[in-house]
């Protein structure tokens, strides 16, 4: 349960509106969130009113401990007014909060299983909690326990909030692919016509599970049910069933393709992958050269996060955090 002890509970018309989509996601007994008072209304008597700045919500989806918490602590340092953290930890795991900035940041969780729609449900819970918690959360970055930052917090913040396309000032960074060779098998994994009529094959999309989503799109995702029902259908071909890689790209491509970048800012190395899982970097591979290489994309943008790293990479990563990772 997310515990917010820093500010009193506010019952207002705005909060009620924010909570409406959650009523469709969580049973009443699970909906135990306390809504933080909007920071725009927290000025003390005698203080000058300060225009609040937008925030980034960091959504950690995990089924184990957050082993890289010390690295993330360094990443967040000095920016407490610009971010919020939310954690969905599989209740079947032995998750223990690392404390610090991660203390009391867990949301009501559901059991998750690979190749099922439970991962979509968990991600929706994270989005819903972050939407309801703070109206200043304008971007929502999904991460796993195996993710690390590739740049400083300030670099990420400037990149997200100083986009140059005046037509779409805030776009979701989500990978949307239409030409993957596995598309046909993935589309028919539930049956030849199971996705119809809501999702014709030509609108079926694939992409990385990890995104940085705008508030507008996050609200859309939380409320959406019609497309979701198709991805909740049981798969007859389990090896072709990865709902979390298709639901979000397909939905946003159909609803607002121009409002998405069509690429992810989370770097993954598939060369050397095993059983459908990305390559895992070990401590002997951690170096300034690796960080610089992982930042590079095939376009003009830079990757902001990377995965997967083994837990014993923590020490060498912390050692190069300030001089390399956060030196940009």
mmCIF file of C-alpha atoms in Angstrom:
data_model
loop_
_atom_site.group_PDB
_atom_site.id
_atom_site.type_symbol
_atom_site.label_atom_id
_atom_site.label_comp_id
_atom_site.label_asym_id
_atom_site.label_seq_id
_atom_site.Cartn_x
_atom_site.Cartn_y
_atom_site.Cartn_z
ATOM 1 C CA UNK A 1 0.000 0.000 0.000
ATOM 2 C CA UNK A 2 1.301 3.446 -0.834
ATOM 3 C CA UNK A 3 1.657 5.416 2.357
ATOM 4 C CA UNK A 4 1.818 9.205 2.147
ATOM 5 C CA UNK A 5 2.381 10.593 5.608
ATOM 6 C CA UNK A 6 3.848 13.921 4.550
ATOM 7 C CA UNK A 7 0.569 15.653 3.687
ATOM 8 C CA UNK A 8 -3.072 15.365 4.861
ATOM 9 C CA UNK A 9 -5.758 13.546 2.972
ATOM 10 C CA UNK A 10 -7.704 15.877 0.677
ATOM 11 C CA UNK A 11 -11.277 15.070 -0.295
ATOM 12 C CA UNK A 12 -12.197 17.288 -3.169
ATOM 13 C CA UNK A 13 -14.041 17.234 -6.437
ATOM 14 C CA UNK A 14 -10.767 17.035 -8.349
ATOM 15 C CA UNK A 15 -9.626 14.012 -6.374
ATOM 16 C CA UNK A 16 -12.936 12.247 -6.940
ATOM 17 C CA UNK A 17 -12.507 12.717 -10.681
ATOM 18 C CA UNK A 18 -8.984 11.323 -10.495
ATOM 19 C CA UNK A 19 -10.178 8.254 -8.620
ATOM 20 C CA UNK A 20 -12.985 7.330 -11.003
ATOM 21 C CA UNK A 21 -10.802 5.254 -13.370
ATOM 22 C CA UNK A 22 -9.325 3.406 -10.394
ATOM 23 C CA UNK A 23 -12.732 2.123 -9.370
ATOM 24 C CA UNK A 24 -12.731 0.065 -12.556
ATOM 25 C CA UNK A 25 -9.244 -1.317 -11.873
ATOM 26 C CA UNK A 26 -9.180 -2.116 -8.180
ATOM 27 C CA UNK A 27 -11.763 -3.767 -5.949
ATOM 28 C CA UNK A 28 -12.826 -1.352 -3.165
ATOM 29 C CA UNK A 29 -10.892 -3.317 -0.540
ATOM 30 C CA UNK A 30 -7.670 -2.836 -2.492
ATOM 31 C CA UNK A 31 -8.166 0.837 -3.220
ATOM 32 C CA UNK A 32 -6.391 2.138 -0.127
ATOM 33 C CA UNK A 33 -4.412 4.977 -1.688
ATOM 34 C CA UNK A 34 -4.203 8.246 0.184
ATOM 35 C CA UNK A 35 -4.049 11.166 -2.205
ATOM 36 C CA UNK A 36 -1.312 13.674 -1.645
ATOM 37 C CA UNK A 37 -2.310 17.321 -1.544
ATOM 38 C CA UNK A 38 -1.402 19.013 -4.817
ATOM 39 C CA UNK A 39 1.882 20.821 -4.361
ATOM 40 C CA UNK A 40 0.372 23.928 -5.941
ATOM 41 C CA UNK A 41 -1.761 24.303 -2.790
ATOM 42 C CA UNK A 42 0.877 23.644 -0.136
ATOM 43 C CA UNK A 43 2.276 27.147 0.356
ATOM 44 C CA UNK A 44 2.416 28.210 3.989
ATOM 45 C CA UNK A 45 1.038 31.537 5.281
ATOM 46 C CA UNK A 46 3.446 34.327 4.410
ATOM 47 C CA UNK A 47 5.115 32.353 1.628
ATOM 48 C CA UNK A 48 5.096 33.514 -1.966
ATOM 49 C CA UNK A 49 3.206 31.258 -4.349
ATOM 50 C CA UNK A 50 5.646 29.324 -6.511
ATOM 51 C CA UNK A 51 4.559 27.820 -9.802
ATOM 52 C CA UNK A 52 5.016 24.061 -9.365
ATOM 53 C CA UNK A 53 7.153 22.196 -11.877
ATOM 54 C CA UNK A 54 6.019 19.051 -13.688
ATOM 55 C CA UNK A 55 7.233 15.734 -12.339
ATOM 56 C CA UNK A 56 8.311 12.350 -13.643
ATOM 57 C CA UNK A 57 6.694 9.279 -12.092
ATOM 58 C CA UNK A 58 9.105 6.339 -11.938
ATOM 59 C CA UNK A 59 7.218 3.044 -12.019
ATOM 60 C CA UNK A 60 9.210 0.045 -10.816
ATOM 61 C CA UNK A 61 7.725 -3.308 -11.861
ATOM 62 C CA UNK A 62 9.548 -6.049 -9.982
ATOM 63 C CA UNK A 63 9.393 -9.621 -8.697
ATOM 64 C CA UNK A 64 12.534 -9.326 -6.571
ATOM 65 C CA UNK A 65 14.392 -6.761 -4.494
ATOM 66 C CA UNK A 66 15.555 -3.470 -6.012
ATOM 67 C CA UNK A 67 19.240 -4.351 -5.956
ATOM 68 C CA UNK A 68 20.264 -1.156 -7.736
ATOM 69 C CA UNK A 69 18.544 1.115 -5.193
ATOM 70 C CA UNK A 70 21.860 2.750 -4.113
ATOM 71 C CA UNK A 71 22.545 3.740 -7.736
ATOM 72 C CA UNK A 72 19.038 5.149 -8.117
ATOM 73 C CA UNK A 73 19.437 7.048 -4.847
ATOM 74 C CA UNK A 74 22.408 8.857 -6.413
ATOM 75 C CA UNK A 75 20.356 9.452 -9.553
ATOM 76 C CA UNK A 76 17.468 11.048 -7.630
ATOM 77 C CA UNK A 77 19.671 13.062 -5.250
ATOM 78 C CA UNK A 78 18.777 16.752 -5.076
ATOM 79 C CA UNK A 79 15.642 16.458 -7.226
ATOM 80 C CA UNK A 80 12.962 15.444 -4.733
ATOM 81 C CA UNK A 81 10.553 18.118 -6.012
ATOM 82 C CA UNK A 82 10.683 16.767 -9.576
ATOM 83 C CA UNK A 83 9.787 13.081 -9.237
ATOM 84 C CA UNK A 84 7.665 10.457 -7.513
ATOM 85 C CA UNK A 85 8.326 6.724 -7.142
ATOM 86 C CA UNK A 86 5.838 3.838 -7.309
ATOM 87 C CA UNK A 87 6.611 0.129 -6.888
ATOM 88 C CA UNK A 88 4.601 -2.903 -7.930
ATOM 89 C CA UNK A 89 6.202 -5.933 -6.288
ATOM 90 C CA UNK A 90 4.744 -9.350 -7.075
ATOM 91 C CA UNK A 91 3.107 -10.497 -3.808
ATOM 92 C CA UNK A 92 4.552 -13.984 -4.373
ATOM 93 C CA UNK A 93 8.078 -12.556 -4.183
ATOM 94 C CA UNK A 94 10.074 -11.923 -1.028
ATOM 95 C CA UNK A 95 10.372 -8.218 -1.797
ATOM 96 C CA UNK A 96 11.856 -6.030 0.927
ATOM 97 C CA UNK A 97 11.815 -2.270 0.477
ATOM 98 C CA UNK A 98 15.335 -0.816 0.355
ATOM 99 C CA UNK A 99 14.112 2.233 2.282
ATOM 100 C CA UNK A 100 15.353 5.726 1.505
ATOM 101 C CA UNK A 101 13.460 7.293 -1.405
ATOM 102 C CA UNK A 102 11.771 3.905 -1.974
ATOM 103 C CA UNK A 103 10.224 3.695 1.499
ATOM 104 C CA UNK A 104 6.416 3.325 1.567
ATOM 105 C CA UNK A 105 6.135 3.584 -2.223
ATOM 106 C CA UNK A 106 4.437 0.238 -2.981
ATOM 107 C CA UNK A 107 1.023 0.024 -4.635
ATOM 108 C CA UNK A 108 -1.559 -2.784 -4.176
ATOM 109 C CA UNK A 109 -0.088 -5.625 -6.229
ATOM 110 C CA UNK A 110 -1.306 -8.612 -8.209
ATOM 111 C CA UNK A 111 0.458 -11.860 -9.032
ATOM 112 C CA UNK A 112 2.331 -11.558 -12.312
ATOM 113 C CA UNK A 113 3.366 -14.218 -14.762
ATOM 114 C CA UNK A 114 5.323 -13.978 -17.960
ATOM 115 C CA UNK A 115 3.370 -14.334 -21.219
ATOM 116 C CA UNK A 116 0.068 -13.400 -19.562
ATOM 117 C CA UNK A 117 -2.019 -10.245 -19.277
ATOM 118 C CA UNK A 118 -1.136 -10.026 -15.567
ATOM 119 C CA UNK A 119 1.846 -7.860 -16.506
ATOM 120 C CA UNK A 120 -0.515 -5.443 -18.248
ATOM 121 C CA UNK A 121 -2.677 -5.363 -15.107
ATOM 122 C CA UNK A 122 0.366 -4.595 -12.947
ATOM 123 C CA UNK A 123 1.475 -1.783 -15.230
ATOM 124 C CA UNK A 124 -2.036 -0.332 -15.241
ATOM 125 C CA UNK A 125 -2.019 -0.362 -11.438
ATOM 126 C CA UNK A 126 1.238 1.593 -11.404
ATOM 127 C CA UNK A 127 -0.126 4.136 -13.866
ATOM 128 C CA UNK A 128 -3.406 4.482 -11.965
ATOM 129 C CA UNK A 129 -1.655 5.013 -8.639
ATOM 130 C CA UNK A 130 0.665 7.653 -10.092
ATOM 131 C CA UNK A 131 -2.203 9.458 -11.852
ATOM 132 C CA UNK A 132 -4.285 9.641 -8.684
ATOM 133 C CA UNK A 133 -1.419 10.503 -6.376
ATOM 134 C CA UNK A 134 -0.070 13.695 -7.914
ATOM 135 C CA UNK A 135 -1.531 15.885 -10.645
ATOM 136 C CA UNK A 136 1.959 17.141 -11.429
ATOM 137 C CA UNK A 137 3.073 13.708 -12.657
ATOM 138 C CA UNK A 138 3.225 14.423 -16.399
ATOM 139 C CA UNK A 139 5.524 11.604 -17.531
ATOM 140 C CA UNK A 140 5.455 7.967 -16.415
ATOM 141 C CA UNK A 141 8.624 5.892 -16.841
ATOM 142 C CA UNK A 142 8.251 2.109 -16.546
ATOM 143 C CA UNK A 143 11.343 0.332 -15.225
ATOM 144 C CA UNK A 144 12.316 -3.072 -13.852
ATOM 145 C CA UNK A 145 14.656 -4.113 -11.051
ATOM 146 C CA UNK A 146 17.274 -4.830 -13.729
ATOM 147 C CA UNK A 147 17.249 -1.295 -15.165
ATOM 148 C CA UNK A 148 19.924 1.346 -14.631
ATOM 149 C CA UNK A 149 20.076 5.032 -15.619
ATOM 150 C CA UNK A 150 22.427 6.009 -18.450
ATOM 151 C CA UNK A 151 22.276 9.768 -17.801
ATOM 152 C CA UNK A 152 21.743 12.149 -14.908
ATOM 153 C CA UNK A 153 18.268 12.992 -13.677
ATOM 154 C CA UNK A 154 18.622 16.554 -14.975
ATOM 155 C CA UNK A 155 19.544 15.329 -18.460
ATOM 156 C CA UNK A 156 16.453 13.104 -18.549
ATOM 157 C CA UNK A 157 14.237 15.894 -17.227
ATOM 158 C CA UNK A 158 15.464 18.417 -19.800
ATOM 159 C CA UNK A 159 15.030 15.899 -22.605
ATOM 160 C CA UNK A 160 11.440 15.096 -21.695
ATOM 161 C CA UNK A 161 10.248 18.636 -21.066
ATOM 162 C CA UNK A 162 12.056 20.495 -23.859
ATOM 163 C CA UNK A 163 10.879 18.560 -26.911
ATOM 164 C CA UNK A 164 11.142 20.611 -30.087
ATOM 165 C CA UNK A 165 8.137 19.404 -32.100
ATOM 166 C CA UNK A 166 5.610 22.211 -31.652
ATOM 167 C CA UNK A 167 2.791 20.072 -33.078
ATOM 168 C CA UNK A 168 3.262 17.437 -30.363
ATOM 169 C CA UNK A 169 5.097 19.143 -27.473
ATOM 170 C CA UNK A 170 4.771 16.092 -25.240
ATOM 171 C CA UNK A 171 4.918 12.662 -26.840
ATOM 172 C CA UNK A 172 5.128 9.181 -25.362
ATOM 173 C CA UNK A 173 8.433 7.389 -25.818
ATOM 174 C CA UNK A 174 7.125 3.962 -26.736
ATOM 175 C CA UNK A 175 8.371 1.534 -29.353
ATOM 176 C CA UNK A 176 5.781 0.779 -32.036
ATOM 177 C CA UNK A 177 6.742 -1.772 -34.706
ATOM 178 C CA UNK A 178 4.607 -3.081 -37.565
ATOM 179 C CA UNK A 179 7.096 -5.182 -39.546
ATOM 180 C CA UNK A 180 8.474 -7.652 -37.008
ATOM 181 C CA UNK A 181 8.794 -11.146 -38.564
ATOM 182 C CA UNK A 182 6.936 -12.683 -35.596
ATOM 183 C CA UNK A 183 3.826 -10.536 -36.030
ATOM 184 C CA UNK A 184 1.763 -13.199 -37.819
ATOM 185 C CA UNK A 185 2.364 -15.903 -35.214
ATOM 186 C CA UNK A 186 1.868 -13.471 -32.343
ATOM 187 C CA UNK A 187 -1.416 -12.234 -33.822
ATOM 188 C CA UNK A 188 -2.912 -15.724 -34.172
ATOM 189 C CA UNK A 189 -1.611 -17.062 -30.828
ATOM 190 C CA UNK A 190 -5.173 -16.920 -29.426
ATOM 191 C CA UNK A 191 -6.838 -18.186 -32.601
ATOM 192 C CA UNK A 192 -7.031 -17.115 -36.229
ATOM 193 C CA UNK A 193 -9.776 -14.509 -35.715
ATOM 194 C CA UNK A 194 -9.590 -14.011 -31.945
ATOM 195 C CA UNK A 195 -8.455 -10.375 -32.152
ATOM 196 C CA UNK A 196 -11.284 -9.332 -34.493
ATOM 197 C CA UNK A 197 -13.102 -7.059 -34.929
ATOM 198 C CA UNK A 198 -11.384 -4.707 -32.493
ATOM 199 C CA UNK A 199 -7.849 -5.332 -33.775
ATOM 200 C CA UNK A 200 -7.419 -6.198 -37.473
ATOM 201 C CA UNK A 201 -4.001 -7.610 -38.315
ATOM 202 C CA UNK A 202 -2.879 -4.444 -40.106
ATOM 203 C CA UNK A 203 -3.269 -2.513 -36.834
ATOM 204 C CA UNK A 204 -1.512 -5.070 -34.637
ATOM 205 C CA UNK A 205 1.782 -3.699 -33.264
ATOM 206 C CA UNK A 206 4.769 -4.829 -31.224
ATOM 207 C CA UNK A 207 7.236 -2.962 -29.013
ATOM 208 C CA UNK A 208 9.394 -2.921 -25.931
ATOM 209 C CA UNK A 209 7.550 -3.397 -22.659
ATOM 210 C CA UNK A 210 9.331 -0.364 -21.211
ATOM 211 C CA UNK A 211 8.044 3.109 -22.010
ATOM 212 C CA UNK A 212 7.980 6.734 -20.892
ATOM 213 C CA UNK A 213 4.342 7.748 -21.292
ATOM 214 C CA UNK A 214 2.585 11.110 -21.165
ATOM 215 C CA UNK A 215 -0.190 11.790 -18.686
ATOM 216 C CA UNK A 216 -2.755 11.974 -21.483
ATOM 217 C CA UNK A 217 -1.815 8.529 -22.731
ATOM 218 C CA UNK A 218 -1.536 7.094 -19.216
ATOM 219 C CA UNK A 219 -5.104 8.226 -18.499
ATOM 220 C CA UNK A 220 -6.246 6.659 -21.753
ATOM 221 C CA UNK A 221 -4.557 3.347 -20.900
ATOM 222 C CA UNK A 222 -6.011 3.182 -17.384
ATOM 223 C CA UNK A 223 -9.554 3.711 -18.647
ATOM 224 C CA UNK A 224 -9.329 1.407 -21.680
ATOM 225 C CA UNK A 225 -11.070 -1.993 -21.567
ATOM 226 C CA UNK A 226 -12.239 -2.920 -25.071
ATOM 227 C CA UNK A 227 -8.816 -3.669 -26.576
ATOM 228 C CA UNK A 228 -7.562 -5.146 -23.297
ATOM 229 C CA UNK A 229 -10.199 -7.886 -23.378
ATOM 230 C CA UNK A 230 -8.618 -9.288 -26.545
ATOM 231 C CA UNK A 231 -5.217 -9.575 -24.887
ATOM 232 C CA UNK A 232 -6.757 -11.266 -21.848
ATOM 233 C CA UNK A 233 -7.925 -14.186 -23.979
ATOM 234 C CA UNK A 234 -5.998 -17.435 -23.327
ATOM 235 C CA UNK A 235 -3.191 -18.277 -25.728
ATOM 236 C CA UNK A 236 -3.046 -21.627 -27.514
ATOM 237 C CA UNK A 237 0.543 -20.959 -28.558
ATOM 238 C CA UNK A 238 2.300 -20.017 -25.323
ATOM 239 C CA UNK A 239 5.650 -19.452 -27.035
ATOM 240 C CA UNK A 240 4.039 -16.691 -29.121
ATOM 241 C CA UNK A 241 2.113 -15.053 -26.306
ATOM 242 C CA UNK A 242 3.613 -11.837 -24.910
ATOM 243 C CA UNK A 243 0.654 -9.490 -24.293
ATOM 244 C CA UNK A 244 2.747 -6.809 -22.586
ATOM 245 C CA UNK A 245 4.774 -6.359 -25.796
ATOM 246 C CA UNK A 246 1.653 -5.784 -27.910
ATOM 247 C CA UNK A 247 -1.143 -4.205 -25.882
ATOM 248 C CA UNK A 248 0.422 -0.776 -25.265
ATOM 249 C CA UNK A 249 1.939 -0.295 -28.757
ATOM 250 C CA UNK A 250 -1.253 -1.497 -30.452
ATOM 251 C CA UNK A 251 -3.562 0.657 -28.336
ATOM 252 C CA UNK A 252 -1.547 3.870 -28.657
ATOM 253 C CA UNK A 253 -0.871 3.318 -32.341
ATOM 254 C CA UNK A 254 -4.606 2.999 -32.968
ATOM 255 C CA UNK A 255 -5.594 5.885 -30.697
ATOM 256 C CA UNK A 256 -2.827 8.456 -31.197
ATOM 257 C CA UNK A 257 0.052 7.332 -33.385
ATOM 258 C CA UNK A 258 1.318 10.885 -33.980
ATOM 259 C CA UNK A 259 1.501 11.462 -30.240
ATOM 260 C CA UNK A 260 4.140 8.716 -29.900
ATOM 261 C CA UNK A 261 7.809 8.710 -30.883
ATOM 262 C CA UNK A 262 7.594 5.046 -31.986
ATOM 263 C CA UNK A 263 10.877 4.325 -30.202
ATOM 264 C CA UNK A 264 11.820 3.445 -26.644
ATOM 265 C CA UNK A 265 14.475 5.173 -24.534
ATOM 266 C CA UNK A 266 15.356 1.937 -22.693
ATOM 267 C CA UNK A 267 18.287 0.102 -24.268
ATOM 268 C CA UNK A 268 18.203 -3.692 -24.384
ATOM 269 C CA UNK A 269 20.804 -5.990 -25.938
ATOM 270 C CA UNK A 270 19.278 -9.004 -27.643
ATOM 271 C CA UNK A 271 22.540 -10.371 -28.996
ATOM 272 C CA UNK A 272 23.367 -13.288 -26.726
ATOM 273 C CA UNK A 273 19.805 -13.520 -25.369
ATOM 274 C CA UNK A 274 18.556 -16.707 -23.734
ATOM 275 C CA UNK A 275 15.032 -18.184 -23.797
ATOM 276 C CA UNK A 276 13.458 -14.896 -24.861
ATOM 277 C CA UNK A 277 15.273 -12.882 -22.186
ATOM 278 C CA UNK A 278 17.742 -10.085 -23.046
ATOM 279 C CA UNK A 279 21.478 -10.432 -22.579
ATOM 280 C CA UNK A 280 22.578 -9.870 -18.959
ATOM 281 C CA UNK A 281 25.650 -7.708 -18.403
ATOM 282 C CA UNK A 282 28.077 -8.857 -15.711
ATOM 283 C CA UNK A 283 30.373 -6.827 -13.411
ATOM 284 C CA UNK A 284 33.419 -7.475 -15.587
ATOM 285 C CA UNK A 285 31.715 -5.675 -18.475
ATOM 286 C CA UNK A 286 30.859 -2.481 -16.585
ATOM 287 C CA UNK A 287 33.018 0.394 -17.804
ATOM 288 C CA UNK A 288 32.753 4.005 -19.010
ATOM 289 C CA UNK A 289 32.952 2.671 -22.578
ATOM 290 C CA UNK A 290 29.951 0.381 -22.015
ATOM 291 C CA UNK A 291 27.832 3.261 -20.657
ATOM 292 C CA UNK A 292 28.712 5.483 -23.627
ATOM 293 C CA UNK A 293 27.995 2.667 -26.071
ATOM 294 C CA UNK A 294 24.620 1.885 -24.513
ATOM 295 C CA UNK A 295 23.560 5.517 -24.824
ATOM 296 C CA UNK A 296 23.945 5.526 -28.614
ATOM 297 C CA UNK A 297 20.872 4.931 -30.744
ATOM 298 C CA UNK A 298 20.349 4.623 -34.491
ATOM 299 C CA UNK A 299 18.834 8.102 -34.542
ATOM 300 C CA UNK A 300 19.440 11.524 -33.000
ATOM 301 C CA UNK A 301 18.148 10.637 -29.549
ATOM 302 C CA UNK A 302 20.048 9.066 -26.652
ATOM 303 C CA UNK A 303 18.942 6.072 -24.614
ATOM 304 C CA UNK A 304 18.112 7.042 -21.012
ATOM 305 C CA UNK A 305 17.986 3.628 -19.345
ATOM 306 C CA UNK A 306 19.444 0.173 -19.973
ATOM 307 C CA UNK A 307 18.784 -3.420 -18.946
ATOM 308 C CA UNK A 308 19.582 -6.144 -17.948
ATOM 309 C CA UNK A 309 22.405 -6.006 -15.402
ATOM 310 C CA UNK A 310 23.222 -8.705 -12.869
ATOM 311 C CA UNK A 311 22.955 -7.713 -9.200
ATOM 312 C CA UNK A 312 26.728 -7.932 -8.701
ATOM 313 C CA UNK A 313 27.140 -5.007 -11.118
ATOM 314 C CA UNK A 314 26.073 -2.595 -8.372
ATOM 315 C CA UNK A 315 29.534 -1.807 -6.971
ATOM 316 C CA UNK A 316 31.278 -1.056 -10.291
ATOM 317 C CA UNK A 317 28.247 0.966 -11.439
ATOM 318 C CA UNK A 318 28.263 3.102 -8.276
ATOM 319 C CA UNK A 319 31.975 3.686 -8.738
ATOM 320 C CA UNK A 320 31.469 5.253 -12.162
ATOM 321 C CA UNK A 321 28.117 6.912 -11.383
ATOM 322 C CA UNK A 322 29.261 10.468 -10.711
ATOM 323 C CA UNK A 323 32.269 10.695 -13.050
ATOM 324 C CA UNK A 324 30.620 8.905 -15.992
ATOM 325 C CA UNK A 325 26.898 8.103 -15.830
ATOM 326 C CA UNK A 326 25.796 11.418 -14.320
ATOM 327 C CA UNK A 327 28.468 13.487 -16.050
ATOM 328 C CA UNK A 328 26.567 14.819 -19.030
#
